[in-house]
Amino acid sequence: MPKPLLDIDALTAGYTRPVVGPLSFRLARSEILGVVGPNACGKSTLLAALTGSARIFSGQIGKAAGLQISLQQQQPPAIDGLPINATDLLALTGASPEELPPWLSTQLGKRLDRLSGGQLQFLYLWSCLLAAADVVLLDEPTNNLDPEGTIFLERVLQRRADAGCGLLVVSHDQRFINAVCHRKISLG
Amino acid sequence: MNPALLLDPLFAGPFLTGLMFAMLLPLLGCYLRLRGEWLAALAFAQTAAAGSLLAMLAGLPMVFGGLAAAGLAGSLKHAFDGSSHTTQGAAYGLLLLLGWAASVLMVSNLPLAERIGQALFDGQLYFTDQSHLISAAALALASLFVMRLLSQRLLLAHFFPDFLRARGLSGRRAQLVFDLLVAGALALATMSLGVMGAFALIFVPPLVAFAWGGGWRQCLLLATATGVAIYVLAFALALSLDQPFSPLCGLLLVAFAVLSGVLRRLSAGR
């Protein structure tokens, strides 16, 4: 059996006190794993623990040697008044603009503060999703996306998984999780 | 206005010294503005002035005092990097007040400090010598090199902090190096342009460039071009009208920012 990309064993994590866990699961190459649960059950905290931003109270996070993780955060930083365009943003993470959906590929020269909420969300998603990584963590990726954007995202996730990447997707959108994930874990 | 004055050997050195800062400060100011930390620049400049005065009174080279004080301010600022914007703003405000209070007390009580203090606050570009030019040129070159290395990390730390952390990388070291670079640049700039002259060049060109820039590279070019153009105009006007350089430069920058704001509103209304 090939070694998993992530091997989580009885993990309890939080900030000043435990928020999530104990939790055990594995993420294999080319797998899309969904994480579901009600608000405040610790879905985002789990991602924060995997990237070292949250405190681990007990348990272990096993990572494959040399593992590169990419994380898309739920709340992008404020961009109002900043002279950054879509091309600049993609260049930061090294994500290629090729194969962007047509409704975004024509907006590459536009400043971020002149894009719609959905366009901005998709751009941030794309920046993290297409960055060189073995594991991609997505936090509520369908926020602000219209049905067309969500369907496009499903296809991109599948392509990324086919290329060998492991994806952990946190979402409250059950339809999206059912459509895209190979299996899911429930919190709370 | 006599353009030949700019080529007069007496003024060529000071002109080139100021030109180095006119190119460098707007560039650094863009990264400060990106993080909403422009007030820190004024705190650095004011602290550098206080440090310079203190060094002079202690019989040490002023430039060392200015650099040391600004460097200390940069390190102190770094301690507040993880705090909220409100806390950071308060810390810069306190630092600014500390630098101002220390400087004014020294100037008021020590006759030796009075003349130099006045020059530090007003600027003394015409009285800079070759050593100022060499240090300004060295700083400008070193800064361009360092910023080429730091730029992407600083931008990533702002736009993708979690992405950076997920890679096991930190933006904090890059931020500290940047803070020290800004502190050093402002300490040297304060020696020739004065506290407010240096602040005007690091604050106003980015303000204009952020409004008009269509992308980051364009913004950096626009800020630098604005800083250089206004600087050259201010230098020429100050010489031909026999006026102090720094206030005139500050006035022109403010006028340009207002004009830019009006044009921006008009173009947005169309």
Short mmCIF file of C-alpha atoms in Angstrom, two decimals:
data_model
loop_
_atom_site.label_atom_id
_atom_site.label_comp_id
_atom_site.label_asym_id
_atom_site.label_seq_id
_atom_site.Cartn_x
_atom_site.Cartn_y
_atom_site.Cartn_z
CA MET A 1 0.00 0.00 0.00
CA PRO A 2 1.53 3.39 -0.98
CA LYS A 3 2.41 5.76 1.84
CA PRO A 4 -0.30 8.40 2.36
CA LEU A 5 0.41 12.08 1.88
CA LEU A 6 -1.14 12.88 5.25
CA ASP A 7 -1.56 10.49 8.16
CA ILE A 8 -3.56 12.03 10.99
CA ASP A 9 -3.62 10.05 14.19
CA ALA A 10 -5.92 10.95 17.13
CA LEU A 11 -5.40 14.66 16.50
CA THR A 12 -6.89 17.18 18.92
CA ALA A 13 -6.27 20.82 17.94
CA GLY A 14 -7.45 24.32 18.78
CA TYR A 15 -6.10 27.62 20.00
CA THR A 16 -6.46 28.38 23.72
CA ARG A 17 -8.50 25.17 24.15
CA PRO A 18 -9.21 22.11 21.98
CA VAL A 19 -11.73 22.84 19.21
CA VAL A 20 -11.57 19.74 17.05
CA GLY A 21 -10.76 16.06 17.58
CA PRO A 22 -9.71 13.50 18.43
CA LEU A 23 -9.60 12.79 14.73
CA SER A 24 -7.84 10.14 12.62
CA PHE A 25 -7.75 9.90 8.83
CA ARG A 26 -5.41 9.50 5.88
CA LEU A 27 -5.17 11.37 2.62
CA ALA A 28 -3.76 9.44 -0.32
CA ARG A 29 -2.41 10.69 -3.65
CA SER A 30 -5.15 11.54 -6.17
CA GLU A 31 -7.77 11.53 -3.43
CA ILE A 32 -10.33 14.26 -2.75
CA LEU A 33 -11.45 14.09 0.86
CA GLY A 34 -14.39 16.18 2.03
CA VAL A 35 -14.71 17.58 5.55
CA VAL A 36 -18.24 18.47 6.58
CA GLY A 37 -19.96 19.57 9.75
CA PRO A 38 -22.00 22.38 11.31
CA ASN A 39 -20.65 25.90 11.92
CA ALA A 40 -17.95 26.20 14.61
CA CYS A 41 -17.27 22.46 14.69
CA GLY A 42 -13.58 23.08 13.93
CA LYS A 43 -13.34 22.52 10.15
CA SER A 44 -11.10 25.54 9.55
CA THR A 45 -9.16 24.78 12.75
CA LEU A 46 -8.32 21.37 11.32
CA LEU A 47 -6.79 23.03 8.25
CA ALA A 48 -4.95 25.49 10.48
CA ALA A 49 -3.52 22.59 12.48
CA LEU A 50 -2.32 20.90 9.29
CA THR A 51 -0.43 24.06 8.28
CA GLY A 52 0.98 24.80 11.73
CA SER A 53 -1.23 27.80 12.56
CA ALA A 54 -3.24 26.10 15.32
CA ARG A 55 -2.04 24.42 18.50
CA ILE A 56 -1.92 20.64 18.63
CA PHE A 57 -3.06 19.38 22.05
CA SER A 58 -2.60 15.68 21.38
CA GLY A 59 -2.14 13.21 18.54
CA GLN A 60 0.12 13.42 15.52
CA ILE A 61 0.21 14.76 11.99
CA GLY A 62 2.31 12.55 9.73
CA LYS A 63 3.42 14.11 6.45
CA ALA A 64 5.18 12.46 3.50
CA ALA A 65 8.80 13.52 3.16
CA GLY A 66 9.23 16.87 1.37
CA LEU A 67 5.46 17.40 1.24
CA GLN A 68 4.41 20.74 -0.29
CA ILE A 69 1.07 22.04 0.99
CA SER A 70 -1.03 24.78 -0.55
CA LEU A 71 -3.83 26.39 1.44
CA GLN A 72 -6.70 28.56 0.27
CA GLN A 73 -7.98 30.64 3.15
CA GLN A 74 -11.67 31.34 3.63
CA GLN A 75 -11.22 35.10 4.11
CA PRO A 76 -8.96 36.82 1.55
CA PRO A 77 -7.21 39.95 2.87
CA ALA A 78 -8.63 43.41 2.19
CA ILE A 79 -7.69 44.48 -1.34
CA ASP A 80 -9.56 47.78 -1.63
CA GLY A 81 -7.30 50.51 -3.02
CA LEU A 82 -4.37 48.19 -3.72
CA PRO A 83 -2.82 48.30 -7.20
CA ILE A 84 -2.61 44.54 -7.67
CA ASN A 85 -4.09 42.90 -10.74
CA ALA A 86 -5.08 39.29 -11.38
CA THR A 87 -1.82 38.51 -13.20
CA ASP A 88 0.19 39.81 -10.22
CA LEU A 89 -1.78 37.61 -7.84
CA LEU A 90 -1.33 34.43 -9.87
CA ALA A 91 2.39 35.12 -10.28
CA LEU A 92 2.82 35.21 -6.49
CA THR A 93 1.98 31.53 -6.05
CA GLY A 94 3.25 30.51 -9.49
CA ALA A 95 -0.22 29.44 -10.66
CA SER A 96 -0.59 29.39 -14.43
CA PRO A 97 -3.38 31.55 -15.92
CA GLU A 98 -3.85 29.02 -18.73
CA GLU A 99 -7.18 27.19 -18.65
CA LEU A 100 -8.81 29.84 -16.48
CA PRO A 101 -12.54 30.04 -17.22
CA PRO A 102 -13.32 32.49 -20.04
CA TRP A 103 -15.15 34.86 -17.70
CA LEU A 104 -11.90 35.30 -15.75
CA SER A 105 -9.20 34.89 -18.39
CA THR A 106 -10.34 38.17 -19.99
CA GLN A 107 -9.95 40.01 -16.68
CA LEU A 108 -6.28 39.29 -15.99
CA GLY A 109 -5.19 42.92 -16.39
CA LYS A 110 -7.89 44.23 -14.04
CA ARG A 111 -7.14 45.37 -10.50
CA LEU A 112 -8.51 43.08 -7.82
CA ASP A 113 -10.64 45.86 -6.33
CA ARG A 114 -12.50 46.07 -9.66
CA LEU A 115 -13.42 42.39 -9.83
CA SER A 116 -16.70 40.96 -8.56
CA GLY A 117 -16.80 38.91 -5.35
CA GLY A 118 -17.17 35.69 -7.33
CA GLN A 119 -14.32 36.53 -9.71
CA LEU A 120 -12.08 37.40 -6.77
CA GLN A 121 -12.95 34.21 -4.90
CA PHE A 122 -12.23 32.11 -7.97
CA LEU A 123 -8.94 33.91 -8.56
CA TYR A 124 -7.77 33.22 -4.99
CA LEU A 125 -8.87 29.62 -5.38
CA TRP A 126 -7.01 29.28 -8.65
CA SER A 127 -3.85 30.84 -7.17
CA CYS A 128 -3.71 28.19 -4.44
CA LEU A 129 -5.16 25.29 -6.38
CA LEU A 130 -2.75 25.60 -9.31
CA ALA A 131 0.35 26.35 -7.21
CA ALA A 132 2.94 23.57 -7.20
CA ALA A 133 1.81 21.32 -4.31
CA ASP A 134 1.31 17.69 -3.29
CA VAL A 135 -1.62 18.53 -1.02
CA VAL A 136 -4.15 21.31 -1.50
CA LEU A 137 -6.37 22.42 1.39
CA LEU A 138 -9.51 24.34 0.45
CA ASP A 139 -11.68 26.18 2.96
CA GLU A 140 -15.26 26.80 1.76
CA PRO A 141 -14.21 27.10 -1.88
CA THR A 142 -17.74 27.58 -3.23
CA ASN A 143 -18.37 30.78 -1.27
CA ASN A 144 -19.47 33.57 -3.65
CA LEU A 145 -19.35 31.26 -6.68
CA ASP A 146 -22.32 30.99 -9.03
CA PRO A 147 -23.39 27.54 -10.36
CA GLU A 148 -21.22 27.97 -13.46
CA GLY A 149 -18.17 28.74 -11.31
CA THR A 150 -18.89 25.80 -9.00
CA ILE A 151 -19.12 23.35 -11.91
CA PHE A 152 -15.88 24.69 -13.37
CA LEU A 153 -14.23 24.27 -9.96
CA GLU A 154 -15.40 20.65 -9.74
CA ARG A 155 -13.69 19.90 -13.06
CA VAL A 156 -10.45 21.59 -11.98
CA LEU A 157 -10.38 19.68 -8.67
CA GLN A 158 -10.83 16.43 -10.54
CA ARG A 159 -8.02 17.29 -12.98
CA ARG A 160 -5.74 18.19 -10.08
CA ALA A 161 -6.50 14.89 -8.35
CA ASP A 162 -5.92 12.96 -11.60
CA ALA A 163 -2.47 14.58 -11.72
CA GLY A 164 -1.62 12.97 -8.34
CA CYS A 165 -2.46 15.76 -5.93
CA GLY A 166 -4.33 15.03 -2.68
CA LEU A 167 -7.10 17.48 -1.84
CA LEU A 168 -8.82 18.17 1.47
CA VAL A 169 -11.99 20.19 0.96
CA VAL A 170 -13.86 21.85 3.82
CA SER A 171 -17.35 22.91 2.82
CA HIS A 172 -20.88 23.32 4.12
CA ASP A 173 -22.12 22.75 0.56
CA GLN A 174 -23.31 19.13 0.67
CA ARG A 175 -24.10 18.97 -3.04
CA PHE A 176 -20.59 20.11 -3.91
CA ILE A 177 -18.98 17.67 -1.46
CA ASN A 178 -21.06 14.78 -2.80
CA ALA A 179 -20.25 15.73 -6.40
CA VAL A 180 -16.52 16.10 -6.06
CA CYS A 181 -15.20 14.10 -3.09
CA HIS A 182 -14.19 10.46 -3.15
CA ARG A 183 -15.07 10.14 0.53
CA LYS A 184 -15.88 12.44 3.41
CA ILE A 185 -15.43 12.79 7.17
CA SER A 186 -17.95 14.48 9.44
CA LEU A 187 -17.02 16.70 12.37
CA GLY A 188 -19.21 17.75 15.26
CA MET B 1 14.56 79.42 -13.71
CA ASN B 2 18.10 78.68 -14.80
CA PRO B 3 18.58 74.95 -15.61
CA ALA B 4 22.34 75.49 -15.70
CA LEU B 5 22.23 75.81 -11.90
CA LEU B 6 21.53 72.06 -11.67
CA LEU B 7 24.84 71.43 -13.41
CA ASP B 8 26.81 73.84 -11.22
CA PRO B 9 29.37 71.70 -9.34
CA LEU B 10 28.30 73.43 -6.13
CA PHE B 11 24.78 72.03 -6.46
CA ALA B 12 25.38 68.88 -8.49
CA GLY B 13 26.42 66.83 -5.44
CA PRO B 14 23.41 67.80 -3.31
CA PHE B 15 21.14 67.35 -6.34
CA LEU B 16 22.39 63.79 -6.93
CA THR B 17 22.18 62.96 -3.21
CA GLY B 18 18.54 64.00 -3.11
CA LEU B 19 17.89 62.24 -6.41
CA MET B 20 18.96 58.92 -4.87
CA PHE B 21 16.37 59.35 -2.13
CA ALA B 22 13.75 60.59 -4.60
CA MET B 23 14.12 57.27 -6.44
CA LEU B 24 14.39 55.04 -3.38
CA LEU B 25 11.88 56.41 -0.86
CA PRO B 26 8.77 56.18 -3.09
CA LEU B 27 9.68 52.59 -3.92
CA LEU B 28 9.95 51.63 -0.24
CA GLY B 29 6.83 53.67 0.50
CA CYS B 30 4.77 51.42 -1.80
CA TYR B 31 5.51 48.39 0.37
CA LEU B 32 4.76 50.40 3.54
CA ARG B 33 1.45 51.54 2.08
CA LEU B 34 0.59 48.00 1.02
CA ARG B 35 0.65 47.01 4.69
CA GLY B 36 -1.00 50.24 5.87
CA GLU B 37 2.18 51.17 7.75
CA TRP B 38 2.95 54.60 6.29
CA LEU B 39 2.78 56.24 9.73
CA ALA B 40 5.75 54.10 10.77
CA ALA B 41 7.84 56.05 8.22
CA LEU B 42 7.23 59.32 10.03
CA ALA B 43 8.05 57.64 13.35
CA PHE B 44 11.33 56.33 11.91
CA ALA B 45 12.31 59.73 10.51
CA GLN B 46 11.49 61.51 13.77
CA THR B 47 13.36 58.91 15.84
CA ALA B 48 16.35 59.13 13.49
CA ALA B 49 16.47 62.90 14.04
CA ALA B 50 16.47 62.41 17.81
CA GLY B 51 19.21 59.77 17.54
CA SER B 52 21.34 62.05 15.35
CA LEU B 53 21.10 64.87 17.87
CA LEU B 54 21.94 62.55 20.75
CA ALA B 55 25.00 61.22 18.88
CA MET B 56 26.19 64.74 18.13
CA LEU B 57 25.93 65.69 21.80
CA ALA B 58 27.85 62.53 22.72
CA GLY B 59 30.61 63.46 20.27
CA LEU B 60 29.77 60.61 17.91
CA PRO B 61 29.07 60.81 14.15
CA MET B 62 25.46 61.91 13.70
CA VAL B 63 24.83 59.36 10.99
CA PHE B 64 25.54 56.51 13.42
CA GLY B 65 23.12 57.96 15.98
CA GLY B 66 20.43 58.35 13.34
CA LEU B 67 20.90 54.84 11.98
CA ALA B 68 21.02 53.29 15.46
CA ALA B 69 17.87 55.09 16.65
CA ALA B 70 15.95 54.32 13.46
CA GLY B 71 17.16 50.71 13.60
CA LEU B 72 15.94 50.45 17.18
CA ALA B 73 12.59 51.90 16.12
CA GLY B 74 12.45 49.36 13.27
CA SER B 75 13.07 46.50 15.70
CA LEU B 76 10.44 47.86 18.10
CA LYS B 77 7.96 48.09 15.25
CA HIS B 78 8.68 44.48 14.37
CA ALA B 79 7.55 43.46 17.87
CA PHE B 80 4.07 44.73 16.96
CA ASP B 81 3.87 42.98 13.58
CA GLY B 82 1.42 40.33 14.75
CA SER B 83 -0.86 42.87 16.44
CA SER B 84 -4.04 44.39 15.07
CA HIS B 85 -3.81 47.49 12.85
CA THR B 86 -5.19 49.61 15.70
CA THR B 87 -2.45 48.49 18.07
CA GLN B 88 0.22 48.94 15.40
CA GLY B 89 -1.03 52.46 14.62
CA ALA B 90 -0.92 53.32 18.33
CA ALA B 91 2.65 51.97 18.61
CA TYR B 92 3.83 54.08 15.65
CA GLY B 93 2.09 57.12 17.13
CA LEU B 94 3.87 56.62 20.48
CA LEU B 95 7.21 56.14 18.73
CA LEU B 96 6.64 59.33 16.76
CA LEU B 97 5.82 61.28 19.91
CA LEU B 98 8.88 59.89 21.69
CA GLY B 99 11.21 60.97 18.85
CA TRP B 100 9.61 64.39 18.64
CA ALA B 101 9.64 65.03 22.40
CA ALA B 102 13.28 63.94 22.79
CA SER B 103 14.38 66.09 19.84
CA VAL B 104 12.55 69.23 20.93
CA LEU B 105 13.80 68.91 24.52
CA MET B 106 17.39 68.60 23.31
CA VAL B 107 17.00 71.53 20.93
CA SER B 108 15.41 73.68 23.64
CA ASN B 109 17.97 73.00 26.35
CA LEU B 110 21.26 72.56 24.54
CA PRO B 111 22.54 75.44 22.41
CA LEU B 112 24.73 73.09 20.38
CA ALA B 113 21.71 71.04 19.40
CA GLU B 114 19.58 74.01 18.41
CA ARG B 115 21.19 74.81 15.06
CA ILE B 116 21.66 71.19 14.02
CA GLY B 117 18.16 70.30 15.20
CA GLN B 118 16.66 73.04 13.08
CA ALA B 119 18.63 71.77 10.07
CA LEU B 120 17.45 68.21 10.68
CA PHE B 121 13.80 69.20 10.83
CA ASP B 122 13.94 71.63 7.89
CA GLY B 123 16.41 69.72 5.72
CA GLN B 124 19.91 70.75 4.69
CA LEU B 125 20.21 69.32 1.20
CA TYR B 126 22.35 72.21 -0.12
CA PHE B 127 24.93 71.56 2.59
CA THR B 128 25.41 67.86 1.93
CA ASP B 129 28.87 66.76 0.85
CA GLN B 130 30.40 63.87 -1.05
CA SER B 131 30.10 61.50 1.90
CA HIS B 132 26.31 61.98 1.86
CA LEU B 133 26.23 61.26 -1.87
CA ILE B 134 28.31 58.11 -1.52
CA SER B 135 26.22 56.76 1.35
CA ALA B 136 22.96 57.62 -0.48
CA ALA B 137 24.15 55.91 -3.69
CA ALA B 138 25.37 52.84 -1.78
CA LEU B 139 22.08 52.63 0.09
CA ALA B 140 20.05 52.98 -3.11
CA LEU B 141 22.00 50.21 -4.85
CA ALA B 142 21.87 47.91 -1.83
CA SER B 143 18.16 48.56 -1.40
CA LEU B 144 17.36 47.71 -5.01
CA PHE B 145 19.23 44.44 -4.63
CA VAL B 146 17.56 43.58 -1.30
CA MET B 147 14.10 44.53 -2.55
CA ARG B 148 14.46 42.23 -5.54
CA LEU B 149 14.90 39.41 -3.05
CA LEU B 150 12.24 40.56 -0.59
CA SER B 151 9.46 41.75 -2.86
CA GLN B 152 7.71 38.46 -3.53
CA ARG B 153 7.93 37.33 0.10
CA LEU B 154 6.45 40.64 1.31
CA LEU B 155 3.60 40.42 -1.19
CA LEU B 156 2.95 36.76 -0.38
CA ALA B 157 2.91 37.56 3.35
CA HIS B 158 0.21 40.14 2.68
CA PHE B 159 -1.99 38.33 0.16
CA PHE B 160 -1.40 34.68 1.08
CA PRO B 161 -0.23 34.52 4.72
CA ASP B 162 -1.71 31.05 5.24
CA PHE B 163 -0.27 29.78 1.96
CA LEU B 164 3.16 30.95 3.08
CA ARG B 165 2.74 29.31 6.50
CA ALA B 166 1.54 26.08 4.88
CA ARG B 167 4.88 25.96 3.03
CA GLY B 168 6.71 26.19 6.34
CA LEU B 169 7.85 29.70 5.43
CA SER B 170 7.48 32.90 7.38
CA GLY B 171 7.06 36.48 6.27
CA ARG B 172 8.41 37.80 9.56
CA ARG B 173 12.10 37.70 8.70
CA ALA B 174 11.50 39.43 5.38
CA GLN B 175 9.41 42.02 7.20
CA LEU B 176 12.17 42.66 9.76
CA VAL B 177 14.80 43.12 7.02
CA PHE B 178 12.43 45.47 5.21
CA ASP B 179 11.72 47.48 8.38
CA LEU B 180 15.43 47.89 9.06
CA LEU B 181 16.02 48.92 5.44
CA VAL B 182 13.28 51.56 5.65
CA ALA B 183 14.61 52.76 9.01
CA GLY B 184 18.15 53.06 7.58
CA ALA B 185 16.95 54.81 4.43
CA LEU B 186 14.92 57.32 6.44
CA ALA B 187 17.78 57.92 8.87
CA LEU B 188 20.10 58.85 5.99
CA ALA B 189 17.41 60.77 4.12
CA THR B 190 16.58 62.78 7.24
CA MET B 191 20.21 64.01 7.35
CA SER B 192 19.81 65.70 3.97
CA LEU B 193 16.08 66.19 3.30
CA GLY B 194 14.90 66.72 6.87
CA VAL B 195 12.20 64.82 8.75
CA MET B 196 9.20 66.03 6.78
CA GLY B 197 11.00 66.16 3.42
CA ALA B 198 11.92 62.49 3.76
CA PHE B 199 8.42 61.62 4.95
CA ALA B 200 6.83 63.52 2.04
CA LEU B 201 8.84 61.49 -0.48
CA ILE B 202 8.03 58.14 1.11
CA PHE B 203 4.34 58.93 1.65
CA VAL B 204 2.95 61.01 -1.23
CA PRO B 205 4.23 59.29 -4.42
CA PRO B 206 2.81 55.89 -3.34
CA LEU B 207 -0.47 57.60 -2.42
CA VAL B 208 -0.78 58.83 -6.01
CA ALA B 209 0.55 55.62 -7.59
CA PHE B 210 -1.88 53.41 -5.64
CA ALA B 211 -4.78 55.35 -7.12
CA TRP B 212 -3.59 55.11 -10.73
CA GLY B 213 -1.49 51.95 -10.93
CA GLY B 214 -3.09 49.11 -12.89
CA GLY B 215 -0.71 46.55 -11.39
CA TRP B 216 2.11 46.31 -8.88
CA ARG B 217 5.01 46.90 -11.28
CA GLN B 218 3.21 49.84 -12.83
CA CYS B 219 2.57 51.24 -9.36
CA LEU B 220 6.27 51.04 -8.43
CA LEU B 221 7.27 52.78 -11.66
CA LEU B 222 4.61 55.45 -11.23
CA ALA B 223 5.61 56.15 -7.62
CA THR B 224 9.30 56.41 -8.52
CA ALA B 225 8.59 58.61 -11.55
CA THR B 226 6.38 60.89 -9.43
CA GLY B 227 9.03 61.17 -6.71
CA VAL B 228 11.81 61.96 -9.19
CA ALA B 229 9.76 64.42 -11.27
CA ILE B 230 8.53 66.42 -8.27
CA TYR B 231 11.99 66.32 -6.70
CA VAL B 232 13.69 67.73 -9.81
CA LEU B 233 11.03 70.42 -10.15
CA ALA B 234 11.29 71.33 -6.46
CA PHE B 235 15.09 71.47 -6.57
CA ALA B 236 15.09 73.73 -9.63
CA LEU B 237 12.37 75.99 -8.19
CA ALA B 238 14.04 76.23 -4.79
CA LEU B 239 17.32 77.26 -6.40
CA SER B 240 15.86 79.81 -8.76
CA LEU B 241 13.46 81.29 -6.19
CA ASP B 242 16.00 81.07 -3.36
CA GLN B 243 13.66 79.04 -1.17
CA PRO B 244 14.36 76.15 1.24
CA PHE B 245 14.12 72.88 -0.68
CA SER B 246 12.23 70.51 1.65
CA PRO B 247 9.11 72.61 2.36
CA LEU B 248 8.85 73.48 -1.32
CA CYS B 249 9.14 69.80 -2.27
CA GLY B 250 6.51 68.92 0.35
CA LEU B 251 4.20 71.63 -0.99
CA LEU B 252 4.57 70.45 -4.59
CA LEU B 253 3.93 66.85 -3.58
CA VAL B 254 0.77 67.80 -1.70
CA ALA B 255 -0.43 69.92 -4.65
CA PHE B 256 0.23 67.00 -6.99
CA ALA B 257 -1.64 64.58 -4.70
CA VAL B 258 -4.66 66.93 -4.59
CA LEU B 259 -4.61 67.36 -8.37
CA SER B 260 -4.35 63.58 -8.79
CA GLY B 261 -7.28 63.07 -6.41
CA VAL B 262 -9.46 65.57 -8.31
CA LEU B 263 -8.58 63.96 -11.67
CA ARG B 264 -9.27 60.53 -10.23
CA ARG B 265 -12.72 61.61 -9.07
CA LEU B 266 -13.49 63.20 -12.42
CA SER B 267 -12.41 60.10 -14.33
CA ALA B 268 -14.40 57.85 -11.98
CA GLY B 269 -17.51 60.01 -12.45
CA ARG B 270 -17.35 59.67 -16.23
#
